[in-house]
Amino acid sequence: MAASLTQAERVIAVDVNPGRLALATELGATDTIDAAATDDPVAAIRELTGGGAGHVLESSGNVRAFRQAIDADAIGAVIAVVGAPFGQEAAVDVVDIVNSSKRIVGIVEGASVPHVLIPDLIGLHAAGRFPVERLVTSFPFSRINDAAAVAASGEAVKPVLHL
C-alpha cells in the first residue's frame, strides 16, 4: 500500500495466501506472485522486473523468503527487513552481496521520525489514499485465541485486540 504512494513503476506482492494477494492488488500492487503455486518465485520476480527488483520489503519473518528476497534482487538493490523470527539464522551468499552491491537493512518501528510520519499518514488516510483499516481485523480481548489463530494461519494481516 505504501509503495503504491511512491513513484515505483511496479509493486510486486509475493505471498502464499491468495486472499492476501487479492488484497495487495486492491491496495496498489501491480503484480502478484503466489509463492505456493510457483515453482520458482525468484525466477518469477526476475522475469517481471527484467533481471531483479531494485527495492524489496521482506516482512514475512520466514528465513526462506528472506533468502529468496536477496536472490531476486538486481545489482545495487536494497532489501529492507521488518519480519524477524527470534533465534533463526539465514544463510546468504556473501559473494553475491559484495559483487552486486546489495544492501540489507533492518527496520524497527518503521525507521521513521514519528512526529513527521504520523501526521503524514493521518493526512493520507483522511484523503482516502491510505486505507490502513483494510489491513486490520479487530477482536475483543475475550477472543484472543481466535486472533492468535488467524495471525498464525495468515487469514488476517493485522489482528488487533480491543480491551
mmCIF file of C-alpha atoms in Angstrom:
data_model
loop_
_atom_site.group_PDB
_atom_site.id
_atom_site.type_symbol
_atom_site.label_atom_id
_atom_site.label_comp_id
_atom_site.label_asym_id
_atom_site.label_seq_id
_atom_site.Cartn_x
_atom_site.Cartn_y
_atom_site.Cartn_z
ATOM 1 C CA MET A 1 0.000 0.000 0.000
ATOM 2 C CA ALA A 2 2.735 2.457 0.935
ATOM 3 C CA ALA A 3 4.815 1.558 -2.126
ATOM 4 C CA SER A 4 1.909 2.482 -4.375
ATOM 5 C CA LEU A 5 2.120 6.015 -2.947
ATOM 6 C CA THR A 6 5.667 6.374 -4.269
ATOM 7 C CA GLN A 7 6.970 6.748 -7.802
ATOM 8 C CA ALA A 8 7.500 2.986 -8.062
ATOM 9 C CA GLU A 9 6.514 1.770 -11.519
ATOM 10 C CA ARG A 10 5.968 -1.781 -10.385
ATOM 11 C CA VAL A 11 4.878 -3.091 -6.986
ATOM 12 C CA ILE A 12 5.085 -6.875 -6.726
ATOM 13 C CA ALA A 13 3.435 -8.690 -3.818
ATOM 14 C CA VAL A 14 4.611 -12.217 -3.065
ATOM 15 C CA ASP A 15 2.647 -14.385 -0.659
ATOM 16 C CA VAL A 16 1.317 -17.898 -0.159
ATOM 17 C CA ASN A 17 -2.198 -16.735 0.722
ATOM 18 C CA PRO A 18 -4.462 -15.946 -2.271
ATOM 19 C CA GLY A 19 -6.684 -13.709 -0.108
ATOM 20 C CA ARG A 20 -3.748 -11.524 0.880
ATOM 21 C CA LEU A 21 -2.614 -11.358 -2.743
ATOM 22 C CA ALA A 22 -6.082 -10.167 -3.769
ATOM 23 C CA LEU A 23 -5.965 -7.525 -1.028
ATOM 24 C CA ALA A 24 -2.500 -6.458 -2.207
ATOM 25 C CA THR A 25 -3.898 -5.908 -5.697
ATOM 26 C CA GLU A 26 -6.768 -3.837 -4.301
ATOM 27 C CA LEU A 27 -4.267 -1.737 -2.333
ATOM 28 C CA GLY A 28 -1.923 -0.989 -5.226
ATOM 29 C CA ALA A 29 0.190 -3.996 -6.188
ATOM 30 C CA THR A 30 0.724 -4.052 -9.935
ATOM 31 C CA ASP A 31 1.677 -7.737 -9.918
ATOM 32 C CA THR A 32 1.294 -10.681 -7.556
ATOM 33 C CA ILE A 33 3.111 -13.977 -7.224
ATOM 34 C CA ASP A 34 1.608 -16.905 -5.337
ATOM 35 C CA ALA A 35 4.777 -18.467 -3.918
ATOM 36 C CA ALA A 36 2.871 -21.642 -3.000
ATOM 37 C CA ALA A 37 1.752 -22.148 -6.610
ATOM 38 C CA THR A 38 5.032 -21.128 -8.263
ATOM 39 C CA ASP A 39 7.979 -23.475 -8.552
ATOM 40 C CA ASP A 40 10.475 -20.617 -8.524
ATOM 41 C CA PRO A 41 9.302 -17.268 -7.092
ATOM 42 C CA VAL A 42 12.798 -15.819 -7.606
ATOM 43 C CA ALA A 43 12.618 -16.528 -11.343
ATOM 44 C CA ALA A 44 9.103 -15.051 -11.470
ATOM 45 C CA ILE A 45 10.326 -11.810 -9.875
ATOM 46 C CA ARG A 46 13.334 -11.658 -12.183
ATOM 47 C CA GLU A 47 11.071 -12.151 -15.202
ATOM 48 C CA LEU A 48 8.623 -9.437 -14.112
ATOM 49 C CA THR A 49 11.417 -6.955 -13.413
ATOM 50 C CA GLY A 50 13.700 -7.768 -16.304
ATOM 51 C CA GLY A 51 16.524 -9.005 -14.109
ATOM 52 C CA GLY A 52 15.728 -8.320 -10.464
ATOM 53 C CA ALA A 53 13.982 -5.978 -8.071
ATOM 54 C CA GLY A 54 15.630 -2.727 -7.026
ATOM 55 C CA HIS A 55 13.898 -2.472 -3.643
ATOM 56 C CA VAL A 56 12.404 -5.241 -1.525
ATOM 57 C CA LEU A 57 10.495 -5.212 1.736
ATOM 58 C CA GLU A 58 10.640 -8.624 3.414
ATOM 59 C CA SER A 59 8.048 -8.774 6.165
ATOM 60 C CA SER A 60 7.148 -12.454 6.496
ATOM 61 C CA GLY A 61 9.696 -13.402 9.126
ATOM 62 C CA ASN A 62 10.385 -16.555 7.092
ATOM 63 C CA VAL A 63 14.110 -17.151 6.543
ATOM 64 C CA ARG A 64 13.484 -18.949 3.230
ATOM 65 C CA ALA A 65 11.516 -15.941 1.970
ATOM 66 C CA PHE A 66 14.318 -13.670 3.199
ATOM 67 C CA ARG A 67 16.875 -15.640 1.181
ATOM 68 C CA GLN A 68 14.592 -15.555 -1.876
ATOM 69 C CA ALA A 69 14.237 -11.781 -1.465
ATOM 70 C CA ILE A 70 18.016 -11.436 -1.623
ATOM 71 C CA ASP A 71 18.301 -13.752 -4.617
ATOM 72 C CA ALA A 72 15.553 -11.931 -6.549
ATOM 73 C CA ASP A 73 17.282 -8.558 -6.397
ATOM 74 C CA ALA A 74 19.147 -6.559 -9.009
ATOM 75 C CA ILE A 75 22.617 -5.108 -8.687
ATOM 76 C CA GLY A 76 22.606 -2.313 -6.104
ATOM 77 C CA ALA A 77 19.287 -3.398 -4.602
ATOM 78 C CA VAL A 78 18.160 -2.584 -1.086
ATOM 79 C CA ILE A 79 16.470 -5.323 0.942
ATOM 80 C CA ALA A 80 14.578 -3.915 3.927
ATOM 81 C CA VAL A 81 13.711 -6.482 6.576
ATOM 82 C CA VAL A 82 10.941 -5.988 9.133
ATOM 83 C CA GLY A 83 9.977 -9.594 9.901
ATOM 84 C CA ALA A 84 12.461 -11.342 12.130
ATOM 85 C CA PRO A 85 11.908 -14.734 13.749
ATOM 86 C CA PHE A 86 13.731 -14.999 17.057
ATOM 87 C CA GLY A 87 16.594 -17.466 17.098
ATOM 88 C CA GLN A 88 16.567 -18.050 13.333
ATOM 89 C CA GLU A 89 19.587 -17.630 11.113
ATOM 90 C CA ALA A 90 19.609 -17.304 7.342
ATOM 91 C CA ALA A 91 22.403 -18.386 5.033
ATOM 92 C CA VAL A 92 23.301 -15.774 2.435
ATOM 93 C CA ASP A 93 25.716 -15.813 -0.476
ATOM 94 C CA VAL A 94 28.188 -13.194 0.714
ATOM 95 C CA VAL A 95 29.970 -13.086 -2.661
ATOM 96 C CA ASP A 96 26.631 -12.244 -4.344
ATOM 97 C CA ILE A 97 26.023 -9.422 -1.878
ATOM 98 C CA VAL A 98 29.519 -7.994 -2.309
ATOM 99 C CA ASN A 99 29.695 -8.386 -6.101
ATOM 100 C CA SER A 100 26.235 -6.928 -6.653
ATOM 101 C CA SER A 101 26.497 -4.156 -4.022
ATOM 102 C CA LYS A 102 23.245 -5.276 -2.394
ATOM 103 C CA ARG A 103 22.347 -3.716 0.948
ATOM 104 C CA ILE A 104 20.350 -5.442 3.668
ATOM 105 C CA VAL A 105 18.711 -3.009 6.077
ATOM 106 C CA GLY A 106 16.865 -3.901 9.262
ATOM 107 C CA ILE A 107 13.892 -1.703 10.116
ATOM 108 C CA VAL A 108 12.408 -1.274 13.593
ATOM 109 C CA GLU A 109 9.254 0.790 14.194
ATOM 110 C CA GLY A 110 9.260 1.935 10.575
ATOM 111 C CA ALA A 111 12.665 3.632 10.925
ATOM 112 C CA SER A 112 10.769 6.904 10.802
ATOM 113 C CA VAL A 113 10.561 10.216 12.555
ATOM 114 C CA PRO A 114 7.184 9.778 14.314
ATOM 115 C CA HIS A 115 6.316 13.479 14.640
ATOM 116 C CA VAL A 116 6.687 13.771 10.834
ATOM 117 C CA LEU A 117 5.375 10.392 9.678
ATOM 118 C CA ILE A 118 2.236 10.119 11.809
ATOM 119 C CA PRO A 119 0.703 13.436 10.651
ATOM 120 C CA ASP A 120 1.584 12.499 7.060
ATOM 121 C CA LEU A 121 -0.137 9.106 7.421
ATOM 122 C CA ILE A 122 -3.193 10.716 9.029
ATOM 123 C CA GLY A 123 -3.396 13.164 6.123
ATOM 124 C CA LEU A 124 -3.117 10.351 3.561
ATOM 125 C CA HIS A 125 -5.785 8.372 5.418
ATOM 126 C CA ALA A 126 -8.118 11.372 5.581
ATOM 127 C CA ALA A 127 -7.661 11.819 1.828
ATOM 128 C CA GLY A 128 -8.595 8.172 1.252
ATOM 129 C CA ARG A 129 -5.118 7.289 -0.024
ATOM 130 C CA PHE A 130 -4.001 5.138 2.930
ATOM 131 C CA PRO A 131 -6.860 2.801 3.965
ATOM 132 C CA VAL A 132 -4.957 1.107 6.770
ATOM 133 C CA GLU A 133 -8.226 -0.260 8.205
ATOM 134 C CA ARG A 134 -8.236 -2.744 5.288
ATOM 135 C CA LEU A 135 -5.293 -4.476 6.963
ATOM 136 C CA VAL A 136 -6.862 -4.711 10.428
ATOM 137 C CA THR A 137 -9.150 -7.407 11.808
ATOM 138 C CA SER A 138 -10.464 -6.446 15.252
ATOM 139 C CA PHE A 139 -11.209 -8.832 18.111
ATOM 140 C CA PRO A 140 -12.477 -8.276 21.637
ATOM 141 C CA PHE A 141 -9.896 -9.373 24.175
ATOM 142 C CA SER A 142 -12.104 -12.340 25.090
ATOM 143 C CA ARG A 143 -11.332 -13.752 21.607
ATOM 144 C CA ILE A 144 -7.557 -13.609 21.995
ATOM 145 C CA ASN A 145 -7.219 -17.245 20.886
ATOM 146 C CA ASP A 146 -9.155 -16.514 17.688
ATOM 147 C CA ALA A 147 -6.877 -13.555 16.995
ATOM 148 C CA ALA A 148 -3.805 -15.745 17.510
ATOM 149 C CA ALA A 149 -5.243 -18.420 15.206
ATOM 150 C CA VAL A 150 -5.908 -16.037 12.299
ATOM 151 C CA ALA A 151 -2.480 -14.485 12.786
ATOM 152 C CA ALA A 152 -0.846 -17.920 12.621
ATOM 153 C CA SER A 153 -2.872 -19.034 9.600
ATOM 154 C CA GLY A 154 -2.289 -15.785 7.740
ATOM 155 C CA GLU A 155 -6.021 -15.207 7.389
ATOM 156 C CA ALA A 156 -5.648 -11.780 8.993
ATOM 157 C CA VAL A 157 -2.927 -9.316 8.054
ATOM 158 C CA LYS A 158 -3.005 -7.466 11.383
ATOM 159 C CA PRO A 159 -5.210 -8.833 14.157
ATOM 160 C CA VAL A 160 -5.886 -6.187 16.803
ATOM 161 C CA LEU A 161 -7.239 -6.863 20.286
ATOM 162 C CA HIS A 162 -9.565 -4.363 21.961
ATOM 163 C CA LEU A 163 -9.579 -4.153 25.730
#
